[in-house]
């Protein structure tokens, strides 16, 4: 039996039975994408366990709050950075 799902559908994690699972809310914006500069900024300061975790989270919140897009919640942007 052939699997007729698209690649995007196949890559979606199953959410049935996982009420507490973290799910990125639907984005109602047209042509939304994360900019490479934002991804690079977040990747440049990865948590290694040696720095203060609170400072690391402050940096992450500061960087992600600089990127705004209409109809896209800031929470969705943060969750999209961790596929």
PDB file of C-alpha atoms in Angstrom, residues 4-58:
ATOM      1  CA  UNK A   4       0.599   9.249  -0.310  1.00  0.00           C
ATOM      2  CA  UNK A   5       1.637  11.750   2.365  1.00  0.00           C
ATOM      3  CA  UNK A   6       3.838  14.700   1.480  1.00  0.00           C
ATOM      4  CA  UNK A   7       7.320  15.024   2.976  1.00  0.00           C
ATOM      5  CA  UNK A   8       6.074  17.789   5.306  1.00  0.00           C
ATOM      6  CA  UNK A   9       3.309  15.493   6.568  1.00  0.00           C
ATOM      7  CA  UNK A  10       5.755  12.645   7.134  1.00  0.00           C
ATOM      8  CA  UNK A  11       8.055  14.898   9.161  1.00  0.00           C
ATOM      9  CA  UNK A  12       5.286  16.000  11.533  1.00  0.00           C
ATOM     10  CA  UNK A  13       5.552  14.379  14.932  1.00  0.00           C
ATOM     11  CA  UNK A  14       2.444  12.458  15.977  1.00  0.00           C
ATOM     12  CA  UNK A  15       0.388  14.384  18.515  1.00  0.00           C
ATOM     13  CA  UNK A  16      -2.470  11.953  19.129  1.00  0.00           C
ATOM     14  CA  UNK A  17      -2.400  10.873  22.757  1.00  0.00           C
ATOM     15  CA  UNK A  18       0.163  13.527  23.714  1.00  0.00           C
ATOM     16  CA  UNK A  19      -1.936  16.172  25.406  1.00  0.00           C
ATOM     17  CA  UNK A  20       1.094  17.781  27.044  1.00  0.00           C
ATOM     18  CA  UNK A  21       3.229  17.785  23.888  1.00  0.00           C
ATOM     19  CA  UNK A  22       4.725  21.060  22.709  1.00  0.00           C
ATOM     20  CA  UNK A  23       3.064  22.021  19.450  1.00  0.00           C
ATOM     21  CA  UNK A  24       3.815  25.117  17.399  1.00  0.00           C
ATOM     22  CA  UNK A  25       0.567  27.077  16.977  1.00  0.00           C
ATOM     23  CA  UNK A  26      -0.677  27.605  13.438  1.00  0.00           C
ATOM     24  CA  UNK A  27       0.745  30.679  11.741  1.00  0.00           C
ATOM     25  CA  UNK A  28      -1.800  32.689   9.769  1.00  0.00           C
ATOM     26  CA  UNK A  29       0.741  34.945   8.054  1.00  0.00           C
ATOM     27  CA  UNK A  30       1.468  34.703   4.345  1.00  0.00           C
ATOM     28  CA  UNK A  31       5.072  34.151   3.225  1.00  0.00           C
ATOM     29  CA  UNK A  32       6.465  33.813   6.741  1.00  0.00           C
ATOM     30  CA  UNK A  33       9.929  32.364   7.203  1.00  0.00           C
ATOM     31  CA  UNK A  34      12.652  32.625   9.792  1.00  0.00           C
ATOM     32  CA  UNK A  35      15.491  34.798   8.591  1.00  0.00           C
ATOM     33  CA  UNK A  36      18.942  33.241   8.431  1.00  0.00           C
ATOM     34  CA  UNK A  37      20.402  36.061  10.538  1.00  0.00           C
ATOM     35  CA  UNK A  38      18.070  35.193  13.418  1.00  0.00           C
ATOM     36  CA  UNK A  39      18.989  31.518  13.155  1.00  0.00           C
ATOM     37  CA  UNK A  40      22.701  32.414  13.109  1.00  0.00           C
ATOM     38  CA  UNK A  41      22.343  34.639  16.186  1.00  0.00           C
ATOM     39  CA  UNK A  42      20.650  31.888  18.153  1.00  0.00           C
ATOM     40  CA  UNK A  43      23.149  29.247  17.000  1.00  0.00           C
ATOM     41  CA  UNK A  44      26.117  31.468  17.854  1.00  0.00           C
ATOM     42  CA  UNK A  45      25.290  31.255  21.550  1.00  0.00           C
ATOM     43  CA  UNK A  46      24.354  27.636  22.175  1.00  0.00           C
ATOM     44  CA  UNK A  47      24.023  26.468  25.766  1.00  0.00           C
ATOM     45  CA  UNK A  48      26.997  24.330  26.743  1.00  0.00           C
ATOM     46  CA  UNK A  49      26.294  23.995  30.455  1.00  0.00           C
ATOM     47  CA  UNK A  50      29.278  26.136  31.436  1.00  0.00           C
ATOM     48  CA  UNK A  51      27.498  29.502  31.413  1.00  0.00           C
ATOM     49  CA  UNK A  52      24.715  30.746  33.626  1.00  0.00           C
ATOM     50  CA  UNK A  53      21.427  29.300  32.284  1.00  0.00           C
ATOM     51  CA  UNK A  54      19.514  32.439  33.270  1.00  0.00           C
ATOM     52  CA  UNK A  55      21.843  34.644  31.216  1.00  0.00           C
ATOM     53  CA  UNK A  56      21.502  32.234  28.322  1.00  0.00           C
ATOM     54  CA  UNK A  57      17.686  32.439  28.436  1.00  0.00           C
ATOM     55  CA  UNK A  58      17.827  36.237  28.730  1.00  0.00           C
TER      56      UNK A  58
END
